[in-house]
Short mmCIF file of C-alpha atoms in Angstrom, two decimals:
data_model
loop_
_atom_site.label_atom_id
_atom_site.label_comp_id
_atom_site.label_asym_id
_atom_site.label_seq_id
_atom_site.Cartn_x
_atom_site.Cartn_y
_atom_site.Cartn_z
CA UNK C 1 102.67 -73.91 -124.52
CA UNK C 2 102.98 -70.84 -122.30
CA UNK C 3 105.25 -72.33 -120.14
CA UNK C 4 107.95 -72.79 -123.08
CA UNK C 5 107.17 -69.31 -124.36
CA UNK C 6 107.92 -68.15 -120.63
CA UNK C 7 110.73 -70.67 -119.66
CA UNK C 8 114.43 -68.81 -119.55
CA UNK C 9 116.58 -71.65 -119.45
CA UNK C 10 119.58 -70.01 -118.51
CA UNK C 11 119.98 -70.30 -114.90
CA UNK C 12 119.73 -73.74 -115.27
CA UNK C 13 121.87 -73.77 -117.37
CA UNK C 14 124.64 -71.79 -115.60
CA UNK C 15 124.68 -74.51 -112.96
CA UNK C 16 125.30 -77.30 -115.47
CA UNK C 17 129.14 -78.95 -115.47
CA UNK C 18 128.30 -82.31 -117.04
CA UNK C 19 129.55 -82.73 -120.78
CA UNK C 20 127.04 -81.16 -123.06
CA UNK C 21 126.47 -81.08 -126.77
CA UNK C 22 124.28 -78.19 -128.31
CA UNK C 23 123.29 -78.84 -132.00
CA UNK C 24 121.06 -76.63 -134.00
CA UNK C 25 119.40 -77.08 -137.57
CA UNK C 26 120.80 -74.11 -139.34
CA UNK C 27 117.03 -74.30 -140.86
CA UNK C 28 115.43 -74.29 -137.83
CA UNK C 29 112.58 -71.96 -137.74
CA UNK C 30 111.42 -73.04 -133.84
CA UNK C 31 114.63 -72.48 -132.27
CA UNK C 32 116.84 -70.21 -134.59
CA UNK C 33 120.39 -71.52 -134.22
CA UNK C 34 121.69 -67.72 -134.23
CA UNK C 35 119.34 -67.13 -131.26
CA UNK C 36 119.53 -70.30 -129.13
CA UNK C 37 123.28 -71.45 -129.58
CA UNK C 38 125.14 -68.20 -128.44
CA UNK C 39 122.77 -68.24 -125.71
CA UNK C 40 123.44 -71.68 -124.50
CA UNK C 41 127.32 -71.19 -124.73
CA UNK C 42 127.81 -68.19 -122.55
CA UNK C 43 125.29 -69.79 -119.79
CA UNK C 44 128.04 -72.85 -119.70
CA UNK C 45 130.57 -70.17 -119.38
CA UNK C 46 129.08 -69.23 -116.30
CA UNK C 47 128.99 -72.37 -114.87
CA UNK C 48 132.68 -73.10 -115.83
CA UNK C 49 132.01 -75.56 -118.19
CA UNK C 50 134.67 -77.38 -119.66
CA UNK C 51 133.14 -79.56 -121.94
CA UNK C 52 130.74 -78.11 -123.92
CA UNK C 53 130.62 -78.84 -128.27
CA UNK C 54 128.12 -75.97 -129.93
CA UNK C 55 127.73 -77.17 -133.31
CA UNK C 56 124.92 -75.05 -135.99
CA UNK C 57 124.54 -78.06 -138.82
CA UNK C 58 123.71 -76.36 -142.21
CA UNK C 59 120.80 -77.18 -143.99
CA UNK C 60 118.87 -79.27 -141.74
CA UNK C 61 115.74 -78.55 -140.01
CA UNK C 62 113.96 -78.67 -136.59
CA UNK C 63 114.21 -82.62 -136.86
CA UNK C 64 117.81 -82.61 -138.09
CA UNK C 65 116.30 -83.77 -141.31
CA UNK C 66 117.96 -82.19 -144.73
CA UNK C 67 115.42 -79.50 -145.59
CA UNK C 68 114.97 -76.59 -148.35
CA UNK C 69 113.39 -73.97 -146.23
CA UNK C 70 113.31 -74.94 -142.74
CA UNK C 71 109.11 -74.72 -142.96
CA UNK C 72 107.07 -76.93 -140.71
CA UNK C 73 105.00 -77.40 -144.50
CA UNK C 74 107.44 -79.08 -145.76
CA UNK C 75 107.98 -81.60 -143.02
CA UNK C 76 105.59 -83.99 -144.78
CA UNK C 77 107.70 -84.38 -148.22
CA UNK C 78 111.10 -84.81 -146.24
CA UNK C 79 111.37 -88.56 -146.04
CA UNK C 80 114.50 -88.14 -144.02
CA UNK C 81 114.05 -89.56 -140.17
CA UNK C 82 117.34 -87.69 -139.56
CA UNK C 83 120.63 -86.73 -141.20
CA UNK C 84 123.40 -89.52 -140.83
CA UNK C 85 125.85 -86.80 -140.33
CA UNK C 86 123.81 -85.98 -136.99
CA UNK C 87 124.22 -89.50 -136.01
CA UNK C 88 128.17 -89.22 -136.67
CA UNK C 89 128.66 -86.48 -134.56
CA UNK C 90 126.28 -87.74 -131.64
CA UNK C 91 128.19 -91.24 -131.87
CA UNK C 92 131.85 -89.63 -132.17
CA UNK C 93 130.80 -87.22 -129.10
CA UNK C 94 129.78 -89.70 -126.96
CA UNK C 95 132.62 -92.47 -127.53
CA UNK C 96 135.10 -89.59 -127.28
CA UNK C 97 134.14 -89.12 -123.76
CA UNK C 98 132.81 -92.08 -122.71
CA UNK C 99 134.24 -95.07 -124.77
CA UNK C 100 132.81 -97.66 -126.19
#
């Protein structure tokens, strides 16, 4: 656990020129969306990245499951594996670049 509290991501991520697709739960209480995605967009700026999508989905937690409050409590009563719109725009990213 240490090593993710102590882990800065972002020079590795300002050497990354492959595709990439950020998505964030808007609910996500782990890895706040207004913390994490800014972050992750000006790193691939650095590295010149071309094709980068940065997408916050509202309402959906740390599991991209439709949530009320985001709270690791509630996990239990969401029955939700994942939010089909997640799917959509994980399948509709990846044929766009790489057919299908």
């Amino acid at each position: 656990m240490r090593f993710f509290l102590d882990y800065d991501p972002g020079p590795t991520l300002e050497r990354v020129t492959a595709p990439v697709l950020a998505l964030n739960g808007s609910l996500d209480l782990q890895v706040p969306s207004d913390q994490n995605l800014p972050v992750i967009e000006r790193a691939l700026e650095v590295a010149g990245n071309q094709d980068v999508t940065i997408e916050e989905r509202a309402g959906l937690n740390q599991f991209f499951q439709s949530a009320t409050t985001g709270s690791p409590n509630e996990y239990a009563s969401i029955n939700q594996t994942i939010d089909p719109s997640v799917l959509g725009v994980i399948t509709a990213w990846i044929l766009e670049r790489f057919g299908g």
